[in-house]
Amino acid sequence: MNAVSRAALIGLLALTLLGGCAFARGSYGEEVTQGNMAAIKKGVSTRADVAALLGAPDRIIEANGHEFFHYYHFDVKSGFFSIIILTLTRTNIKSDDIFIVFDRNGLVEEVVAGKKKPNLEFQIWPFDWPFGP
Amino acid sequence: MSKRLSVSLFLVLIGLAGCYRGPLSWQRVTLNQPITSDQIGFIQDGQTTLTEVVDNLGAPDEIVKLQERLVARYHFTDGKYFRADYGWGLRAVIPIFAPDLILGGGGFGTDVFEVSCDSHLVVQQHAFAFHVNSSKYRAWPFSD
């Protein structure tokens, strides 16, 4: 083994001793697409229509004559970094919720979805400084 | 060191790198992004509807029925945890059995923004509940 190969091997060994990093992704629930949302018509679609499009709701809430079908979806991104004696881990979770409001006749009165939340980021830095929260 | 041994050691170290955790560890978990007071300036009690709130802030993650009212709730949770293994340095001195001496701690806090609506889904009240400051890294678990 010549000197260059030996130096390269030692360098690689040193790098592996420095630690490692990992990224993981997970989700819970099914994401509701814009196409499915567009198919829900206020004053026309029924509970059965909504259930046929989006599936059974995760929760049903009844309040003041309104019935709410609640659908939720969670997205999780996790980053891990380790170097010699330090280990940094950050896990970000985003919830996307949709409420379909029905009137007393069982027709869709309102779709409470609003704007989409920004995409989740992979991060490994667990501190607020110097980049902010 | 033979080339085969070097390569084997290299592969073992690569395999173990993902399992390795140093003696000092900071971990953080967040759920959703915080809502600031600037973002809710448009809400006028008695006039703004829940639909307008949702168009601006996105859907709430919880709707609760309270007597004749509906309360839409937005949550932001922040969790922090720190641990230090003070026995780690002894591995160089006692390679066969080095005891762990781990101290650490953390906390979870949740900020909640609540919008209370009447039966016509018009906002009647809105308020923040701040608790996220209870989320902090703790190096010493024995303090009061």
PDB file of C-alpha atoms in Angstrom:
ATOM      1  CA  MET A   1       0.000   0.000   0.000  1.00  0.00           C
ATOM      2  CA  ASN A   2       1.576   3.310  -1.035  1.00  0.00           C
ATOM      3  CA  ALA A   3       1.589   6.481   1.053  1.00  0.00           C
ATOM      4  CA  VAL A   4      -1.331   8.095  -0.810  1.00  0.00           C
ATOM      5  CA  SER A   5      -3.583   5.033  -0.362  1.00  0.00           C
ATOM      6  CA  ARG A   6      -2.633   4.802   3.301  1.00  0.00           C
ATOM      7  CA  ALA A   7      -3.452   8.492   3.859  1.00  0.00           C
ATOM      8  CA  ALA A   8      -6.778   8.093   2.068  1.00  0.00           C
ATOM      9  CA  LEU A   9      -7.666   5.058   4.194  1.00  0.00           C
ATOM     10  CA  ILE A  10      -6.726   6.847   7.418  1.00  0.00           C
ATOM     11  CA  GLY A  11      -8.805   9.837   6.284  1.00  0.00           C
ATOM     12  CA  LEU A  12     -11.818   7.622   5.637  1.00  0.00           C
ATOM     13  CA  LEU A  13     -11.426   5.948   9.039  1.00  0.00           C
ATOM     14  CA  ALA A  14     -11.211   9.353  10.702  1.00  0.00           C
ATOM     15  CA  LEU A  15     -14.396  10.452   8.936  1.00  0.00           C
ATOM     16  CA  THR A  16     -16.317   7.413  10.151  1.00  0.00           C
ATOM     17  CA  LEU A  17     -15.156   8.094  13.712  1.00  0.00           C
ATOM     18  CA  LEU A  18     -16.488  11.632  13.491  1.00  0.00           C
ATOM     19  CA  GLY A  19     -20.046  10.345  13.617  1.00  0.00           C
ATOM     20  CA  GLY A  20     -23.005  10.139  11.284  1.00  0.00           C
ATOM     21  CA  CYS A  21     -26.240  11.652  10.203  1.00  0.00           C
ATOM     22  CA  ALA A  22     -29.692  10.309   9.456  1.00  0.00           C
ATOM     23  CA  PHE A  23     -32.953  11.568   8.044  1.00  0.00           C
ATOM     24  CA  ALA A  24     -36.320   9.927   8.550  1.00  0.00           C
ATOM     25  CA  ARG A  25     -39.816  10.655   7.242  1.00  0.00           C
ATOM     26  CA  GLY A  26     -43.204   9.517   8.408  1.00  0.00           C
ATOM     27  CA  SER A  27     -46.861  10.322   7.987  1.00  0.00           C
ATOM     28  CA  TYR A  28     -50.195   9.515   9.587  1.00  0.00           C
ATOM     29  CA  GLY A  29     -53.508   9.529   7.780  1.00  0.00           C
ATOM     30  CA  GLU A  30     -54.320  10.073   4.155  1.00  0.00           C
ATOM     31  CA  GLU A  31     -53.691  13.404   2.483  1.00  0.00           C
ATOM     32  CA  VAL A  32     -56.776  15.004   0.937  1.00  0.00           C
ATOM     33  CA  THR A  33     -56.084  16.160  -2.615  1.00  0.00           C
ATOM     34  CA  GLN A  34     -57.296  19.408  -4.170  1.00  0.00           C
ATOM     35  CA  GLY A  35     -59.224  17.336  -6.721  1.00  0.00           C
ATOM     36  CA  ASN A  36     -61.272  15.682  -4.003  1.00  0.00           C
ATOM     37  CA  MET A  37     -61.869  19.041  -2.309  1.00  0.00           C
ATOM     38  CA  ALA A  38     -63.114  20.582  -5.569  1.00  0.00           C
ATOM     39  CA  ALA A  39     -65.649  17.773  -5.963  1.00  0.00           C
ATOM     40  CA  ILE A  40     -67.395  18.765  -2.717  1.00  0.00           C
ATOM     41  CA  LYS A  41     -70.197  21.209  -3.547  1.00  0.00           C
ATOM     42  CA  LYS A  42     -71.785  23.428  -0.916  1.00  0.00           C
ATOM     43  CA  GLY A  43     -75.533  22.902  -0.636  1.00  0.00           C
ATOM     44  CA  VAL A  44     -75.399  19.853  -2.898  1.00  0.00           C
ATOM     45  CA  SER A  45     -73.017  17.200  -1.546  1.00  0.00           C
ATOM     46  CA  THR A  46     -74.343  14.928   1.176  1.00  0.00           C
ATOM     47  CA  ARG A  47     -72.606  13.071   4.012  1.00  0.00           C
ATOM     48  CA  ALA A  48     -72.560   9.968   1.832  1.00  0.00           C
ATOM     49  CA  ASP A  49     -70.984  11.894  -1.075  1.00  0.00           C
ATOM     50  CA  VAL A  50     -68.243  13.233   1.187  1.00  0.00           C
ATOM     51  CA  ALA A  51     -67.606   9.823   2.744  1.00  0.00           C
ATOM     52  CA  ALA A  52     -67.405   8.273  -0.735  1.00  0.00           C
ATOM     53  CA  LEU A  53     -64.804  10.879  -1.762  1.00  0.00           C
ATOM     54  CA  LEU A  54     -62.673  11.206   1.360  1.00  0.00           C
ATOM     55  CA  GLY A  55     -63.508   8.045   3.282  1.00  0.00           C
ATOM     56  CA  ALA A  56     -64.924   7.880   6.775  1.00  0.00           C
ATOM     57  CA  PRO A  57     -63.991  10.938   8.867  1.00  0.00           C
ATOM     58  CA  ASP A  58     -61.397  10.619  11.628  1.00  0.00           C
ATOM     59  CA  ARG A  59     -63.743  12.437  14.019  1.00  0.00           C
ATOM     60  CA  ILE A  60     -67.359  13.648  13.979  1.00  0.00           C
ATOM     61  CA  ILE A  61     -68.334  16.689  16.044  1.00  0.00           C
ATOM     62  CA  GLU A  62     -71.885  17.904  16.552  1.00  0.00           C
ATOM     63  CA  ALA A  63     -72.432  21.484  17.669  1.00  0.00           C
ATOM     64  CA  ASN A  64     -75.219  24.049  17.408  1.00  0.00           C
ATOM     65  CA  GLY A  65     -77.079  22.170  14.701  1.00  0.00           C
ATOM     66  CA  HIS A  66     -73.941  21.684  12.658  1.00  0.00           C
ATOM     67  CA  GLU A  67     -72.177  18.416  12.091  1.00  0.00           C
ATOM     68  CA  PHE A  68     -68.437  18.513  11.418  1.00  0.00           C
ATOM     69  CA  PHE A  69     -66.509  15.769   9.650  1.00  0.00           C
ATOM     70  CA  HIS A  70     -62.877  16.125  10.718  1.00  0.00           C
ATOM     71  CA  TYR A  71     -60.113  14.674   8.519  1.00  0.00           C
ATOM     72  CA  TYR A  72     -56.497  14.945   9.578  1.00  0.00           C
ATOM     73  CA  HIS A  73     -53.096  14.131   8.197  1.00  0.00           C
ATOM     74  CA  PHE A  74     -49.714  14.395   9.927  1.00  0.00           C
ATOM     75  CA  ASP A  75     -46.339  14.715   8.220  1.00  0.00           C
ATOM     76  CA  VAL A  76     -43.121  14.112  10.178  1.00  0.00           C
ATOM     77  CA  LYS A  77     -39.543  14.897   9.168  1.00  0.00           C
ATOM     78  CA  SER A  78     -36.629  14.095  11.440  1.00  0.00           C
ATOM     79  CA  GLY A  79     -32.930  14.886  11.177  1.00  0.00           C
ATOM     80  CA  PHE A  80     -30.109  13.420  13.293  1.00  0.00           C
ATOM     81  CA  PHE A  81     -26.470  14.466  13.413  1.00  0.00           C
ATOM     82  CA  SER A  82     -23.686  13.130  15.610  1.00  0.00           C
ATOM     83  CA  ILE A  83     -20.090  14.289  15.824  1.00  0.00           C
ATOM     84  CA  ILE A  84     -17.610  12.862  18.368  1.00  0.00           C
ATOM     85  CA  ILE A  85     -19.315  13.874  21.636  1.00  0.00           C
ATOM     86  CA  LEU A  86     -22.318  15.845  20.373  1.00  0.00           C
ATOM     87  CA  THR A  87     -25.634  14.548  19.106  1.00  0.00           C
ATOM     88  CA  LEU A  88     -28.259  16.872  17.669  1.00  0.00           C
ATOM     89  CA  THR A  89     -31.765  15.741  16.748  1.00  0.00           C
ATOM     90  CA  ARG A  90     -34.724  17.703  15.483  1.00  0.00           C
ATOM     91  CA  THR A  91     -38.161  16.370  14.580  1.00  0.00           C
ATOM     92  CA  ASN A  92     -40.741  18.597  12.900  1.00  0.00           C
ATOM     93  CA  ILE A  93     -44.395  17.640  12.693  1.00  0.00           C
ATOM     94  CA  LYS A  94     -47.073  19.328  10.604  1.00  0.00           C
ATOM     95  CA  SER A  95     -50.789  18.697  10.900  1.00  0.00           C
ATOM     96  CA  ASP A  96     -53.171  19.305   8.010  1.00  0.00           C
ATOM     97  CA  ASP A  97     -56.813  19.390   9.043  1.00  0.00           C
ATOM     98  CA  ILE A  98     -60.005  19.639   7.049  1.00  0.00           C
ATOM     99  CA  PHE A  99     -63.478  20.142   8.494  1.00  0.00           C
ATOM    100  CA  ILE A 100     -66.576  19.590   6.385  1.00  0.00           C
ATOM    101  CA  VAL A 101     -69.585  21.329   7.967  1.00  0.00           C
ATOM    102  CA  PHE A 102     -73.074  19.920   7.330  1.00  0.00           C
ATOM    103  CA  ASP A 103     -76.377  21.701   7.919  1.00  0.00           C
ATOM    104  CA  ARG A 104     -79.479  20.195   9.552  1.00  0.00           C
ATOM    105  CA  ASN A 105     -80.484  18.614   6.240  1.00  0.00           C
ATOM    106  CA  GLY A 106     -77.197  16.768   5.925  1.00  0.00           C
ATOM    107  CA  LEU A 107     -75.893  18.905   3.052  1.00  0.00           C
ATOM    108  CA  VAL A 108     -72.452  20.492   2.982  1.00  0.00           C
ATOM    109  CA  GLU A 109     -72.666  24.017   4.358  1.00  0.00           C
ATOM    110  CA  GLU A 110     -68.972  24.890   4.559  1.00  0.00           C
ATOM    111  CA  VAL A 111     -65.568  23.407   3.821  1.00  0.00           C
ATOM    112  CA  VAL A 112     -63.064  24.553   6.434  1.00  0.00           C
ATOM    113  CA  ALA A 113     -59.683  23.921   4.874  1.00  0.00           C
ATOM    114  CA  GLY A 114     -58.070  27.295   4.201  1.00  0.00           C
ATOM    115  CA  LYS A 115     -54.627  27.723   2.749  1.00  0.00           C
ATOM    116  CA  LYS A 116     -52.136  24.884   2.838  1.00  0.00           C
ATOM    117  CA  LYS A 117     -49.461  25.108   5.487  1.00  0.00           C
ATOM    118  CA  PRO A 118     -45.909  25.552   4.175  1.00  0.00           C
ATOM    119  CA  ASN A 119     -43.920  22.423   3.437  1.00  0.00           C
ATOM    120  CA  LEU A 120     -42.107  20.864   6.344  1.00  0.00           C
ATOM    121  CA  GLU A 121     -38.298  21.099   6.422  1.00  0.00           C
ATOM    122  CA  PHE A 122     -35.681  18.596   7.424  1.00  0.00           C
ATOM    123  CA  GLN A 123     -33.631  20.190  10.206  1.00  0.00           C
ATOM    124  CA  ILE A 124     -30.900  18.983  12.552  1.00  0.00           C
ATOM    125  CA  TRP A 125     -30.241  22.218  14.469  1.00  0.00           C
ATOM    126  CA  PRO A 126     -32.338  22.098  17.688  1.00  0.00           C
ATOM    127  CA  PHE A 127     -31.665  25.640  18.931  1.00  0.00           C
ATOM    128  CA  ASP A 128     -33.427  28.950  18.276  1.00  0.00           C
ATOM    129  CA  TRP A 129     -30.184  30.834  17.786  1.00  0.00           C
ATOM    130  CA  PRO A 130     -28.750  32.065  15.484  1.00  0.00           C
ATOM    131  CA  PHE A 131     -31.386  31.246  12.871  1.00  0.00           C
ATOM    132  CA  GLY A 132     -34.547  31.895  14.916  1.00  0.00           C
ATOM    133  CA  PRO A 133     -37.093  29.270  16.014  1.00  0.00           C
TER     134      PRO A 133
ATOM    135  CA  MET B   1      -2.375  -3.387   9.501  1.00  0.00           C
ATOM    136  CA  SER B   2      -3.332  -5.569   6.548  1.00  0.00           C
ATOM    137  CA  LYS B   3      -5.482  -4.154   3.786  1.00  0.00           C
ATOM    138  CA  ARG B   4      -8.266  -6.680   4.484  1.00  0.00           C
ATOM    139  CA  LEU B   5      -8.325  -5.791   8.195  1.00  0.00           C
ATOM    140  CA  SER B   6      -8.363  -2.077   7.376  1.00  0.00           C
ATOM    141  CA  VAL B   7     -11.278  -2.468   4.982  1.00  0.00           C
ATOM    142  CA  SER B   8     -13.163  -4.672   7.469  1.00  0.00           C
ATOM    143  CA  LEU B   9     -12.650  -2.142  10.264  1.00  0.00           C
ATOM    144  CA  PHE B  10     -13.769   0.633   7.938  1.00  0.00           C
ATOM    145  CA  LEU B  11     -16.977  -1.242   7.041  1.00  0.00           C
ATOM    146  CA  VAL B  12     -17.719  -1.996  10.710  1.00  0.00           C
ATOM    147  CA  LEU B  13     -17.239   1.654  11.642  1.00  0.00           C
ATOM    148  CA  ILE B  14     -19.536   2.764   8.822  1.00  0.00           C
ATOM    149  CA  GLY B  15     -22.144   0.301  10.042  1.00  0.00           C
ATOM    150  CA  LEU B  16     -21.899   1.577  13.590  1.00  0.00           C
ATOM    151  CA  ALA B  17     -21.828   5.279  12.768  1.00  0.00           C
ATOM    152  CA  GLY B  18     -25.622   5.493  12.586  1.00  0.00           C
ATOM    153  CA  CYS B  19     -26.005   3.830  16.006  1.00  0.00           C
ATOM    154  CA  TYR B  20     -23.509   6.038  17.749  1.00  0.00           C
ATOM    155  CA  ARG B  21     -24.706   8.700  20.155  1.00  0.00           C
ATOM    156  CA  GLY B  22     -22.284  11.064  21.822  1.00  0.00           C
ATOM    157  CA  PRO B  23     -22.383  11.854  25.535  1.00  0.00           C
ATOM    158  CA  LEU B  24     -23.986  15.252  24.940  1.00  0.00           C
ATOM    159  CA  SER B  25     -27.349  15.187  23.221  1.00  0.00           C
ATOM    160  CA  TRP B  26     -29.908  17.856  22.360  1.00  0.00           C
ATOM    161  CA  GLN B  27     -33.255  16.774  20.968  1.00  0.00           C
ATOM    162  CA  ARG B  28     -36.155  18.908  19.827  1.00  0.00           C
ATOM    163  CA  VAL B  29     -39.657  18.177  18.569  1.00  0.00           C
ATOM    164  CA  THR B  30     -42.041  20.782  17.164  1.00  0.00           C
ATOM    165  CA  LEU B  31     -45.658  20.486  16.020  1.00  0.00           C
ATOM    166  CA  ASN B  32     -46.778  23.160  13.537  1.00  0.00           C
ATOM    167  CA  GLN B  33     -45.612  26.760  13.273  1.00  0.00           C
ATOM    168  CA  PRO B  34     -46.485  29.432  15.869  1.00  0.00           C
ATOM    169  CA  ILE B  35     -49.149  32.047  15.057  1.00  0.00           C
ATOM    170  CA  THR B  36     -48.074  35.603  15.826  1.00  0.00           C
ATOM    171  CA  SER B  37     -50.216  38.552  16.927  1.00  0.00           C
ATOM    172  CA  ASP B  38     -49.442  40.253  13.580  1.00  0.00           C
ATOM    173  CA  GLN B  39     -51.165  37.439  11.715  1.00  0.00           C
ATOM    174  CA  ILE B  40     -54.441  37.833  13.610  1.00  0.00           C
ATOM    175  CA  GLY B  41     -54.781  41.627  13.292  1.00  0.00           C
ATOM    176  CA  PHE B  42     -57.581  41.244  10.743  1.00  0.00           C
ATOM    177  CA  ILE B  43     -59.943  39.483  13.188  1.00  0.00           C
ATOM    178  CA  GLN B  44     -62.828  41.694  14.358  1.00  0.00           C
ATOM    179  CA  ASP B  45     -65.008  40.183  17.060  1.00  0.00           C
ATOM    180  CA  GLY B  46     -68.658  40.126  15.964  1.00  0.00           C
ATOM    181  CA  GLN B  47     -67.809  40.605  12.268  1.00  0.00           C
ATOM    182  CA  THR B  48     -65.158  38.187  11.034  1.00  0.00           C
ATOM    183  CA  THR B  49     -66.383  34.715  10.117  1.00  0.00           C
ATOM    184  CA  LEU B  50     -64.649  31.430  10.769  1.00  0.00           C
ATOM    185  CA  THR B  51     -64.242  31.005   7.007  1.00  0.00           C
ATOM    186  CA  GLU B  52     -62.237  34.244   6.812  1.00  0.00           C
ATOM    187  CA  VAL B  53     -60.066  33.135   9.720  1.00  0.00           C
ATOM    188  CA  VAL B  54     -59.417  29.816   8.023  1.00  0.00           C
ATOM    189  CA  ASP B  55     -58.618  31.501   4.692  1.00  0.00           C
ATOM    190  CA  ASN B  56     -55.898  33.500   6.450  1.00  0.00           C
ATOM    191  CA  LEU B  57     -54.523  31.070   9.030  1.00  0.00           C
ATOM    192  CA  GLY B  58     -55.401  27.671   7.592  1.00  0.00           C
ATOM    193  CA  ALA B  59     -57.691  25.131   9.182  1.00  0.00           C
ATOM    194  CA  PRO B  60     -57.625  24.786  12.979  1.00  0.00           C
ATOM    195  CA  ASP B  61     -56.471  21.442  14.304  1.00  0.00           C
ATOM    196  CA  GLU B  62     -59.361  21.138  16.729  1.00  0.00           C
ATOM    197  CA  ILE B  63     -62.969  22.318  16.985  1.00  0.00           C
ATOM    198  CA  VAL B  64     -64.645  22.016  20.365  1.00  0.00           C
ATOM    199  CA  LYS B  65     -68.290  22.478  21.275  1.00  0.00           C
ATOM    200  CA  LEU B  66     -68.900  24.585  24.391  1.00  0.00           C
ATOM    201  CA  GLN B  67     -72.592  25.121  25.181  1.00  0.00           C
ATOM    202  CA  GLU B  68     -73.867  27.472  22.442  1.00  0.00           C
ATOM    203  CA  ARG B  69     -70.416  28.232  21.092  1.00  0.00           C
ATOM    204  CA  LEU B  70     -67.835  26.609  18.889  1.00  0.00           C
ATOM    205  CA  VAL B  71     -64.177  27.054  19.692  1.00  0.00           C
ATOM    206  CA  ALA B  72     -61.636  26.566  16.917  1.00  0.00           C
ATOM    207  CA  ARG B  73     -58.141  25.890  18.302  1.00  0.00           C
ATOM    208  CA  TYR B  74     -54.708  26.172  16.700  1.00  0.00           C
ATOM    209  CA  HIS B  75     -51.865  24.426  18.529  1.00  0.00           C
ATOM    210  CA  PHE B  76     -48.109  24.932  18.362  1.00  0.00           C
ATOM    211  CA  THR B  77     -46.105  22.523  20.478  1.00  0.00           C
ATOM    212  CA  ASP B  78     -42.403  22.729  21.213  1.00  0.00           C
ATOM    213  CA  GLY B  79     -40.475  20.056  23.122  1.00  0.00           C
ATOM    214  CA  LYS B  80     -36.817  20.146  24.154  1.00  0.00           C
ATOM    215  CA  TYR B  81     -34.674  17.525  25.837  1.00  0.00           C
ATOM    216  CA  PHE B  82     -30.999  17.504  26.842  1.00  0.00           C
ATOM    217  CA  ARG B  83     -28.913  14.649  28.236  1.00  0.00           C
ATOM    218  CA  ALA B  84     -25.272  14.394  29.262  1.00  0.00           C
ATOM    219  CA  ASP B  85     -23.480  11.129  30.022  1.00  0.00           C
ATOM    220  CA  TYR B  86     -20.795  12.103  32.535  1.00  0.00           C
ATOM    221  CA  GLY B  87     -19.490   8.521  32.640  1.00  0.00           C
ATOM    222  CA  TRP B  88     -18.583   8.575  28.946  1.00  0.00           C
ATOM    223  CA  GLY B  89     -15.062   9.880  29.542  1.00  0.00           C
ATOM    224  CA  LEU B  90     -14.306   6.867  31.748  1.00  0.00           C
ATOM    225  CA  ARG B  91     -14.416   4.583  28.687  1.00  0.00           C
ATOM    226  CA  ALA B  92     -10.868   5.601  27.866  1.00  0.00           C
ATOM    227  CA  VAL B  93      -9.771   4.652  31.399  1.00  0.00           C
ATOM    228  CA  ILE B  94     -11.999   1.618  32.026  1.00  0.00           C
ATOM    229  CA  PRO B  95     -12.691   0.154  28.568  1.00  0.00           C
ATOM    230  CA  ILE B  96     -14.433  -3.038  29.736  1.00  0.00           C
ATOM    231  CA  PHE B  97     -16.974  -1.588  32.124  1.00  0.00           C
ATOM    232  CA  ALA B  98     -17.606   2.130  32.198  1.00  0.00           C
ATOM    233  CA  PRO B  99     -20.757   3.099  34.083  1.00  0.00           C
ATOM    234  CA  ASP B 100     -23.204   5.570  32.589  1.00  0.00           C
ATOM    235  CA  LEU B 101     -23.933   8.670  34.634  1.00  0.00           C
ATOM    236  CA  ILE B 102     -26.662  10.447  32.767  1.00  0.00           C
ATOM    237  CA  LEU B 103     -28.221  13.722  33.838  1.00  0.00           C
ATOM    238  CA  GLY B 104     -30.615  15.739  31.788  1.00  0.00           C
ATOM    239  CA  GLY B 105     -34.117  16.874  31.260  1.00  0.00           C
ATOM    240  CA  GLY B 106     -36.464  18.937  29.168  1.00  0.00           C
ATOM    241  CA  GLY B 107     -40.018  20.050  28.769  1.00  0.00           C
ATOM    242  CA  PHE B 108     -42.970  20.372  26.441  1.00  0.00           C
ATOM    243  CA  GLY B 109     -45.061  23.486  25.978  1.00  0.00           C
ATOM    244  CA  THR B 110     -48.031  24.265  23.759  1.00  0.00           C
ATOM    245  CA  ASP B 111     -49.203  27.651  22.539  1.00  0.00           C
ATOM    246  CA  VAL B 112     -52.877  27.720  21.678  1.00  0.00           C
ATOM    247  CA  PHE B 113     -54.750  30.305  19.637  1.00  0.00           C
ATOM    248  CA  GLU B 114     -58.483  30.055  20.228  1.00  0.00           C
ATOM    249  CA  VAL B 115     -61.325  31.498  18.195  1.00  0.00           C
ATOM    250  CA  SER B 116     -64.778  31.348  19.747  1.00  0.00           C
ATOM    251  CA  CYS B 117     -67.713  31.477  17.273  1.00  0.00           C
ATOM    252  CA  ASP B 118     -71.494  31.660  17.578  1.00  0.00           C
ATOM    253  CA  SER B 119     -73.941  29.325  15.822  1.00  0.00           C
ATOM    254  CA  HIS B 120     -73.578  31.350  12.587  1.00  0.00           C
ATOM    255  CA  LEU B 121     -69.796  30.769  12.707  1.00  0.00           C
ATOM    256  CA  VAL B 122     -69.086  34.459  13.368  1.00  0.00           C
ATOM    257  CA  VAL B 123     -66.142  35.150  15.674  1.00  0.00           C
ATOM    258  CA  GLN B 124     -67.189  36.373  19.118  1.00  0.00           C
ATOM    259  CA  GLN B 125     -63.851  36.225  20.942  1.00  0.00           C
ATOM    260  CA  HIS B 126     -60.269  35.282  20.192  1.00  0.00           C
ATOM    261  CA  ALA B 127     -57.300  34.799  22.490  1.00  0.00           C
ATOM    262  CA  PHE B 128     -53.853  33.332  22.865  1.00  0.00           C
ATOM    263  CA  ALA B 129     -52.775  30.914  25.589  1.00  0.00           C
ATOM    264  CA  PHE B 130     -48.988  30.890  25.871  1.00  0.00           C
ATOM    265  CA  HIS B 131     -47.286  27.883  27.416  1.00  0.00           C
ATOM    266  CA  VAL B 132     -44.429  27.195  25.051  1.00  0.00           C
ATOM    267  CA  ASN B 133     -41.902  28.786  27.427  1.00  0.00           C
ATOM    268  CA  SER B 134     -42.117  25.658  29.545  1.00  0.00           C
ATOM    269  CA  SER B 135     -40.142  23.990  26.764  1.00  0.00           C
ATOM    270  CA  LYS B 136     -36.474  24.210  27.729  1.00  0.00           C
ATOM    271  CA  TYR B 137     -33.291  22.160  27.883  1.00  0.00           C
ATOM    272  CA  ARG B 138     -32.395  21.172  31.442  1.00  0.00           C
ATOM    273  CA  ALA B 139     -28.872  20.106  32.319  1.00  0.00           C
ATOM    274  CA  TRP B 140     -29.626  19.678  36.026  1.00  0.00           C
ATOM    275  CA  PRO B 141     -32.718  17.579  36.851  1.00  0.00           C
ATOM    276  CA  PHE B 142     -32.662  18.123  40.634  1.00  0.00           C
ATOM    277  CA  SER B 143     -33.533  21.814  40.771  1.00  0.00           C
ATOM    278  CA  ASP B 144     -36.957  22.932  42.039  1.00  0.00           C
TER     279      ASP B 144
END
